[in-house]
XYZ file of C-alpha atoms in Angstrom:
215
model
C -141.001 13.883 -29.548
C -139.164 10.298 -30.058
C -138.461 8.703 -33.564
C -139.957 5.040 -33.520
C -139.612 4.252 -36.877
C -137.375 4.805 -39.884
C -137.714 3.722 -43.529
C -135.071 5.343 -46.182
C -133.804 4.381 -49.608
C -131.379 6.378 -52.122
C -130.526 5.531 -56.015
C -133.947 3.084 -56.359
C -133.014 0.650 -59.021
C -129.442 1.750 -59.329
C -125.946 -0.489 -58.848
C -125.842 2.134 -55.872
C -128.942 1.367 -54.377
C -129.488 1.358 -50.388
C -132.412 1.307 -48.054
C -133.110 0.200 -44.800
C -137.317 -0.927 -44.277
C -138.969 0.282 -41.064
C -136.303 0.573 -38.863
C -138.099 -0.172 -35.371
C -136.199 2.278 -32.539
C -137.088 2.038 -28.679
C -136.212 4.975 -26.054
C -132.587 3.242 -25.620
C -131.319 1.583 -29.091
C -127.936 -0.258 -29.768
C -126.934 -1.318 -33.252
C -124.647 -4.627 -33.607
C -123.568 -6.342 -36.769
C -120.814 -7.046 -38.333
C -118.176 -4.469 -40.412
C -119.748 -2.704 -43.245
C -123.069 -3.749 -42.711
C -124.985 -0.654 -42.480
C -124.808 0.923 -38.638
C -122.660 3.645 -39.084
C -124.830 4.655 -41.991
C -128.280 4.185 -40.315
C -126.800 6.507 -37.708
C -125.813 9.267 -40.478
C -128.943 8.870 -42.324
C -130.650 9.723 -38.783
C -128.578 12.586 -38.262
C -128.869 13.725 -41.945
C -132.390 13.921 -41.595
C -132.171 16.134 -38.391
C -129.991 18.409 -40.138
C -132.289 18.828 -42.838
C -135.308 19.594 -40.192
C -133.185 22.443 -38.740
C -132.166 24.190 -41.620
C -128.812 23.268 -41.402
C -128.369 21.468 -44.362
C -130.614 21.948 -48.028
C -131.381 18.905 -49.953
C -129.012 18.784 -52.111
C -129.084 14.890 -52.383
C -129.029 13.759 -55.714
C -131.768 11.049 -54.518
C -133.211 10.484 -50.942
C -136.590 9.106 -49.529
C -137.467 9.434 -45.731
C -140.657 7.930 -44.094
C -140.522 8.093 -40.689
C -142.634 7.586 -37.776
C -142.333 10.069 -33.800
C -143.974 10.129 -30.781
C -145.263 12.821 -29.427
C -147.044 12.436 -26.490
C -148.994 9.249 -27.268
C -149.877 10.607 -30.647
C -148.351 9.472 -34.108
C -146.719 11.961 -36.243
C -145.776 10.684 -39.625
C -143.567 12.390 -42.122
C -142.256 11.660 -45.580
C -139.837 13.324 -47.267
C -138.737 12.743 -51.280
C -135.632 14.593 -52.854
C -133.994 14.495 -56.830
C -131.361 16.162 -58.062
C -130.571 18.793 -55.143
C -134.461 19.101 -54.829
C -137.586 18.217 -53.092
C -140.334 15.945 -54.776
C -142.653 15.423 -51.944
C -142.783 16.647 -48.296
C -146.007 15.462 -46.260
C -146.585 15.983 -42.716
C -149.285 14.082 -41.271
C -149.869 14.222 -37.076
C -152.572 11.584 -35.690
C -155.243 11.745 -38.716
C -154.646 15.086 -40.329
C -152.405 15.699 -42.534
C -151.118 19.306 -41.647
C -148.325 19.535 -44.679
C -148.957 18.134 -48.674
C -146.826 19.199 -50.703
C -145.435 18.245 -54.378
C -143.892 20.995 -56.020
C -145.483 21.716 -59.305
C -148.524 20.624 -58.736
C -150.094 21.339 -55.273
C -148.474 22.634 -51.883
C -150.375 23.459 -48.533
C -150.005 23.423 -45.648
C -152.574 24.048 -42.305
C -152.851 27.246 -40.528
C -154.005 27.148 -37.354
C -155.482 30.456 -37.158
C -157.848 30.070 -40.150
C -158.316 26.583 -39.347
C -157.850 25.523 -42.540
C -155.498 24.616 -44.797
C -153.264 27.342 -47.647
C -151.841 27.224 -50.880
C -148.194 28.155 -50.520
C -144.912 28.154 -52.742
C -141.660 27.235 -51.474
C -138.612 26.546 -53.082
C -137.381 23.075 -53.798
C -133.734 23.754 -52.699
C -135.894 24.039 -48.942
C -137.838 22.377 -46.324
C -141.252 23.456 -45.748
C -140.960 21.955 -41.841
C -137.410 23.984 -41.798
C -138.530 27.608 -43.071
C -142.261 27.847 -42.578
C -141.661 27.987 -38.525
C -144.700 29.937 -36.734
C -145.839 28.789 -33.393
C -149.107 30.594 -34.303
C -150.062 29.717 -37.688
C -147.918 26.165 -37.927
C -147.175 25.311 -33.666
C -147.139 21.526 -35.227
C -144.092 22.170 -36.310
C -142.404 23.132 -33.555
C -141.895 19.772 -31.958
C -139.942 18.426 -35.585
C -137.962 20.857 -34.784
C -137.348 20.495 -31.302
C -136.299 17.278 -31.908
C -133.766 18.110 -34.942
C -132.002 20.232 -32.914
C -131.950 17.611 -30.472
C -129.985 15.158 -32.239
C -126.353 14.511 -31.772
C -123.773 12.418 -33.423
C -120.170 11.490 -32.577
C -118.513 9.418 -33.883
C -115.450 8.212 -31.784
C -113.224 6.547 -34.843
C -113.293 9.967 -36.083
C -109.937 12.696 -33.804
C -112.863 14.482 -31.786
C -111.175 18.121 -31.979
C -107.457 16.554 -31.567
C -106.806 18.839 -34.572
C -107.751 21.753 -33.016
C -107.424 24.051 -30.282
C -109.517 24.792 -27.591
C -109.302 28.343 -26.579
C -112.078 28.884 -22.935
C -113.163 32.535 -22.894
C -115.322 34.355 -20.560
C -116.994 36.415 -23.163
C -115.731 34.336 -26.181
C -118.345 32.457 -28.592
C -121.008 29.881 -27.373
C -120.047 26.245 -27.787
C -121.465 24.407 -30.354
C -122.957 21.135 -28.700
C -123.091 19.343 -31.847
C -120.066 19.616 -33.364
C -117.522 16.932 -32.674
C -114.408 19.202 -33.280
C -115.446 20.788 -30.414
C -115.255 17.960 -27.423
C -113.034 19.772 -25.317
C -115.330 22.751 -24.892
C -117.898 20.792 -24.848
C -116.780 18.827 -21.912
C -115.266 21.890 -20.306
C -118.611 23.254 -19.924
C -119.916 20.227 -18.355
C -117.521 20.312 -15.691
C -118.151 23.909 -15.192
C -122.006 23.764 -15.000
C -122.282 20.723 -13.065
C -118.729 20.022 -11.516
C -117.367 16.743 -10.033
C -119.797 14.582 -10.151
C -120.064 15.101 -13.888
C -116.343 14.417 -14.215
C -116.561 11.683 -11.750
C -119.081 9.774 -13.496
C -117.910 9.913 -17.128
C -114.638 8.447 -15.283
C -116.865 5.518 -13.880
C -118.129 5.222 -17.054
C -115.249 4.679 -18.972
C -113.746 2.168 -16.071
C -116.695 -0.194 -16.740
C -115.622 -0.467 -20.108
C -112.268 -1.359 -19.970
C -110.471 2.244 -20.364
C -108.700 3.161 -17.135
C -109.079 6.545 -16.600
């Protein structure tokens, strides 16, 4: 599952307003411009959506609008996804020609099952994510790759101390390292070194040389 394409826009008609228009992404992307002109927000936009995917964060976006376009395996999967006021307005799931999720709360939500081959009335609440909660690989397996890829999605951002502020404490039996969050970069690379030894350490060293930071 790749993302190809990203459309988003917040605060429509407002002095606030922002949206970026189908966002076109390849395998390997790198965002240039200059300060304050939007990369650093595409990125946590991208992010934000993942998060919301997983179940790690609830909508609580006083206004949001995602359309985006994956991969997955040659075929398209669209999705679109409307929040107001800490709530959802629209969620649609659609992969090749079917569309597998419609939902507007208060007026109609289903979504396909698999197993009856056909597609259910449900009722979830607007504070959630029907692609986040409604998880089955046996009634719903098309949701599984969304979120494979959510959980997939890591962001760093290297302006920001990167665990300076905290301590690093390596445990044999102590609690599994959380390879998203940024506060935890030590342990992180720790475990790196650990699984795949030198060379690891060796080439993030050759990495950094090329760029100017002598290491």
């Amino acid at each position: 599952m790749r993302l190809v394409s990203i459309t988003y826009s917040e605060h429509d008609g407002a002095p606030q307003e922002w949206s970026i228009t189908d966002l076109q992404l390849g395998a390997v992307n790198l965002l240039v411009g200059k300060n304050a002109t939007g990369k650093t927000r595409v990125e946590t936009i991208i992010y934000g959506l993942s998060r919301l995917m997983s179940g790690e964060q609830k909508p609580v976006y006083r206004s949001g609008a995602y359309a985006v376009m994956f991969d997955h395996d040659g075929v398209p999967v669209s999705y679109q996804l409307q929040m107001k006021d800490g709530g959802v307005t629209l969620e649609r799931l659609t992969v090749g020609s079917a569309v597998n999720l419609d939902r507007v709360p208060g007026a109609s939500e289903r979504i396909h099952a698999d197993g009856l081959q056909t597609m259910i009335d449900i009722q979830a609440p607007i504070t959630e994510l029907v692609v986040a909660t409604r998880r089955d690989s046996i009634q719903h397996p098309f949701l599984e790759p969304l979120y494979a890829w959510a959980i997939s999605v890591y962001k760093f951002d290297f302006g920001s101390p990167l665990g300076k502020n905290n301590w690093a404490v390596f445990q044999q039996d102590g609690p599994p390292v959380n390879m998203r969050d940024p506060n935890q970069v030590v342990a992180i690379f720790q475990k790196a070194v650990t699984q795949l030894g030198k060379p690891f350490s060796d080439r993030v060293i050759g990495y950094m040389n090329s760029i100017g930071y002598d290491i």
